[in-house]
Amino acid sequence: DLFHAGHVAVLRQARTFGDYVIVGVHDDAEVNRVWGPAFPIMNLQERALSVLGCKFVDDVLIGPPIVITKQMLSTLRINVVLRFPEDSADGRPRSISTVSETDLRYEVPEAMGICRDYRSGHGLSVRQIADRVKAEADILKERFDRKASLEKEHTERKVAELGY
């Protein structure tokens, strides 16, 4: 959802697996289904543009199929599919063996021998960012209200000085 430094680190490493990086960006309904009612924070267009803005990305596949098909792989000439096991919807790391056993989305690339599990090693996640924002919401609101009040006082003072 929120494009962040962890994504950039992952995409930098993805580039080492091939010379052309395509990133699938799921539609809003799918993100909402997987992550819950508070997501997505950014809409599909915002997410796609954020990903395209990364220098390690060559193209974006908007609304990729949930299950990776042989037709998609051959049509797009995909030779390697990267899977990031630590990116779970509940924010908790998953083991590679658990993902391999239960996640049928990657069945075709696994059978073709082109699926690679990769751990980013980056400690930042969308869930952590959302939790930070939620935890700091009151402080941020206070700061915004204080700035708005100071701005209003300044404007009123300037209006009075200039006689408008």
GROMACS .gro file of C-alpha atoms in nm:
model
  164
    1ASP     CA    1   0.000   0.000   0.000
    2LEU     CA    2   0.224   0.286   0.115
    3PHE     CA    3   0.540   0.288  -0.094
    4HIS     CA    4   0.833   0.321   0.148
    5ALA     CA    5   1.207   0.264   0.190
    6GLY     CA    6   1.152  -0.108   0.251
    7HIS     CA    7   0.994  -0.141  -0.093
    8VAL     CA    8   1.285   0.043  -0.254
    9ALA     CA    9   1.530  -0.196  -0.084
   10VAL     CA   10   1.332  -0.494  -0.214
   11LEU     CA   11   1.314  -0.355  -0.567
   12ARG     CA   12   1.686  -0.273  -0.567
   13GLN     CA   13   1.752  -0.640  -0.490
   14ALA     CA   14   1.489  -0.756  -0.741
   15ARG     CA   15   1.691  -0.585  -1.012
   16THR     CA   16   1.978  -0.829  -0.938
   17PHE     CA   17   1.756  -1.122  -1.045
   18GLY     CA   18   1.701  -0.990  -1.397
   19ASP     CA   19   1.732  -0.698  -1.635
   20TYR     CA   20   1.363  -0.597  -1.647
   21VAL     CA   21   1.150  -0.560  -1.334
   22ILE     CA   22   0.771  -0.577  -1.353
   23VAL     CA   23   0.577  -0.508  -1.033
   24GLY     CA   24   0.219  -0.622  -0.987
   25VAL     CA   25  -0.004  -0.363  -0.817
   26HIS     CA   26  -0.332  -0.511  -0.695
   27ASP     CA   27  -0.656  -0.317  -0.725
   28ASP     CA   28  -0.817  -0.148  -0.426
   29ALA     CA   29  -1.073  -0.424  -0.369
   30GLU     CA   30  -0.803  -0.691  -0.345
   31VAL     CA   31  -0.589  -0.485  -0.106
   32ASN     CA   32  -0.898  -0.427   0.108
   33ARG     CA   33  -0.985  -0.798   0.105
   34VAL     CA   34  -0.636  -0.905   0.214
   35TRP     CA   35  -0.538  -0.626   0.453
   36GLY     CA   36  -0.876  -0.524   0.596
   37PRO     CA   37  -1.118  -0.231   0.595
   38ALA     CA   38  -0.860   0.039   0.675
   39PHE     CA   39  -0.667  -0.038   0.355
   40PRO     CA   40  -0.567   0.069   0.100
   41ILE     CA   41  -0.445   0.403   0.226
   42MET     CA   42  -0.333   0.505  -0.124
   43ASN     CA   43  -0.559   0.433  -0.421
   44LEU     CA   44  -0.453   0.220  -0.716
   45GLN     CA   45  -0.334   0.512  -0.928
   46GLU     CA   46  -0.127   0.656  -0.642
   47ARG     CA   47   0.031   0.318  -0.570
   48ALA     CA   48   0.108   0.252  -0.937
   49LEU     CA   49   0.267   0.594  -0.986
   50SER     CA   50   0.473   0.555  -0.668
   51VAL     CA   51   0.609   0.222  -0.788
   52LEU     CA   52   0.675   0.354  -1.140
   53GLY     CA   53   0.870   0.640  -0.986
   54CYS     CA   54   1.125   0.395  -0.848
   55LYS     CA   55   1.433   0.372  -1.068
   56PHE     CA   56   1.455  -0.006  -1.015
   57VAL     CA   57   1.113  -0.066  -1.178
   58ASP     CA   58   1.062  -0.091  -1.553
   59ASP     CA   59   0.689  -0.156  -1.567
   60VAL     CA   60   0.378  -0.204  -1.354
   61LEU     CA   61   0.113  -0.468  -1.406
   62ILE     CA   62  -0.210  -0.318  -1.274
   63GLY     CA   63  -0.454  -0.568  -1.128
   64PRO     CA   64  -0.242  -0.882  -1.172
   65PRO     CA   65  -0.418  -1.215  -1.128
   66ILE     CA   66  -0.417  -1.343  -0.772
   67VAL     CA   67  -0.291  -1.679  -0.892
   68ILE     CA   68   0.007  -1.649  -1.125
   69THR     CA   69  -0.074  -1.835  -1.447
   70LYS     CA   70   0.146  -1.990  -1.713
   71GLN     CA   71  -0.027  -1.769  -1.971
   72MET     CA   72   0.070  -1.454  -1.780
   73LEU     CA   73   0.429  -1.570  -1.741
   74SER     CA   74   0.465  -1.654  -2.110
   75THR     CA   75   0.281  -1.344  -2.234
   76LEU     CA   76   0.502  -1.113  -2.028
   77ARG     CA   77   0.813  -1.330  -2.082
   78ILE     CA   78   0.874  -1.357  -1.709
   79ASN     CA   79   1.174  -1.576  -1.621
   80VAL     CA   80   1.185  -1.525  -1.243
   81VAL     CA   81   0.903  -1.468  -0.993
   82LEU     CA   82   1.010  -1.326  -0.658
   83ARG     CA   83   0.808  -1.395  -0.346
   84PHE     CA   84   0.865  -1.207  -0.024
   85PRO     CA   85   0.750  -1.433   0.263
   86GLU     CA   86   0.778  -1.168   0.533
   87ASP     CA   87   0.509  -0.956   0.366
   88SER     CA   88   0.208  -1.105   0.541
   89ALA     CA   89  -0.122  -0.924   0.580
   90ASP     CA   90  -0.109  -0.946   0.960
   91GLY     CA   91   0.238  -0.790   0.965
   92ARG     CA   92   0.401  -1.099   1.117
   93PRO     CA   93   0.686  -1.278   0.942
   94ARG     CA   94   0.601  -1.609   0.778
   95SER     CA   95   0.849  -1.887   0.726
   96ILE     CA   96   0.938  -1.977   0.370
   97SER     CA   97   0.829  -2.338   0.426
   98THR     CA   98   0.486  -2.228   0.553
   99VAL     CA   99   0.437  -2.001   0.252
  100SER     CA  100   0.548  -2.270   0.008
  101GLU     CA  101   0.308  -2.524   0.156
  102THR     CA  102   0.001  -2.305   0.179
  103ASP     CA  103   0.020  -2.036  -0.086
  104LEU     CA  104  -0.124  -2.163  -0.414
  105ARG     CA  105  -0.076  -1.827  -0.583
  106TYR     CA  106   0.277  -1.935  -0.670
  107GLU     CA  107   0.202  -2.296  -0.769
  108VAL     CA  108   0.274  -2.247  -1.141
  109PRO     CA  109   0.606  -2.061  -1.108
  110GLU     CA  110   0.713  -2.313  -0.843
  111ALA     CA  111   0.632  -2.604  -1.076
  112MET     CA  112   0.828  -2.427  -1.352
  113GLY     CA  113   1.126  -2.381  -1.118
  114ILE     CA  114   1.126  -2.002  -1.157
  115CYS     CA  115   0.992  -1.898  -0.815
  116ARG     CA  116   1.250  -1.751  -0.578
  117ASP     CA  117   1.189  -1.672  -0.213
  118TYR     CA  118   1.362  -1.358  -0.102
  119ARG     CA  119   1.384  -1.191   0.236
  120SER     CA  120   1.433  -0.817   0.213
  121GLY     CA  121   1.596  -0.783   0.552
  122HIS     CA  122   1.433  -0.442   0.586
  123GLY     CA  123   1.241  -0.389   0.909
  124LEU     CA  124   0.980  -0.146   0.777
  125SER     CA  125   0.628  -0.245   0.676
  126VAL     CA  126   0.305  -0.070   0.578
  127ARG     CA  127   0.143  -0.203   0.896
  128GLN     CA  128   0.420  -0.044   1.107
  129ILE     CA  129   0.379   0.290   0.930
  130ALA     CA  130   0.000   0.279   0.981
  131ASP     CA  131   0.050   0.194   1.350
  132ARG     CA  132   0.293   0.487   1.387
  133VAL     CA  133   0.046   0.728   1.230
  134LYS     CA  134  -0.234   0.599   1.451
  135ALA     CA  135  -0.019   0.628   1.765
  136GLU     CA  136   0.085   0.981   1.675
  137ALA     CA  137  -0.256   1.100   1.551
  138ASP     CA  138  -0.336   1.307   1.860
  139ILE     CA  139   0.006   1.472   1.862
  140LEU     CA  140  -0.021   1.546   1.489
  141LYS     CA  141  -0.372   1.690   1.534
  142GLU     CA  142  -0.252   1.915   1.818
  143ARG     CA  143   0.040   2.033   1.605
  144PHE     CA  144  -0.191   2.102   1.308
  145ASP     CA  145  -0.445   2.288   1.527
  146ARG     CA  146  -0.169   2.499   1.686
  147LYS     CA  147  -0.025   2.591   1.344
  148ALA     CA  148  -0.371   2.669   1.207
  149SER     CA  149  -0.442   2.894   1.506
  150LEU     CA  150  -0.110   3.078   1.468
  151GLU     CA  151  -0.174   3.118   1.095
  152LYS     CA  152  -0.521   3.259   1.161
  153GLU     CA  153  -0.385   3.505   1.422
  154HIS     CA  154  -0.113   3.616   1.182
  155THR     CA  155  -0.364   3.670   0.898
  156GLU     CA  156  -0.602   3.865   1.125
  157ARG     CA  157  -0.313   4.080   1.251
  158LYS     CA  158  -0.196   4.157   0.895
  159VAL     CA  159  -0.551   4.239   0.784
  160ALA     CA  160  -0.591   4.476   1.081
  161GLU     CA  161  -0.252   4.641   1.013
  162LEU     CA  162  -0.332   4.698   0.648
  163GLY     CA  163  -0.689   4.812   0.721
  164TYR     CA  164  -0.870   4.564   0.500
   0.00000   0.00000   0.00000
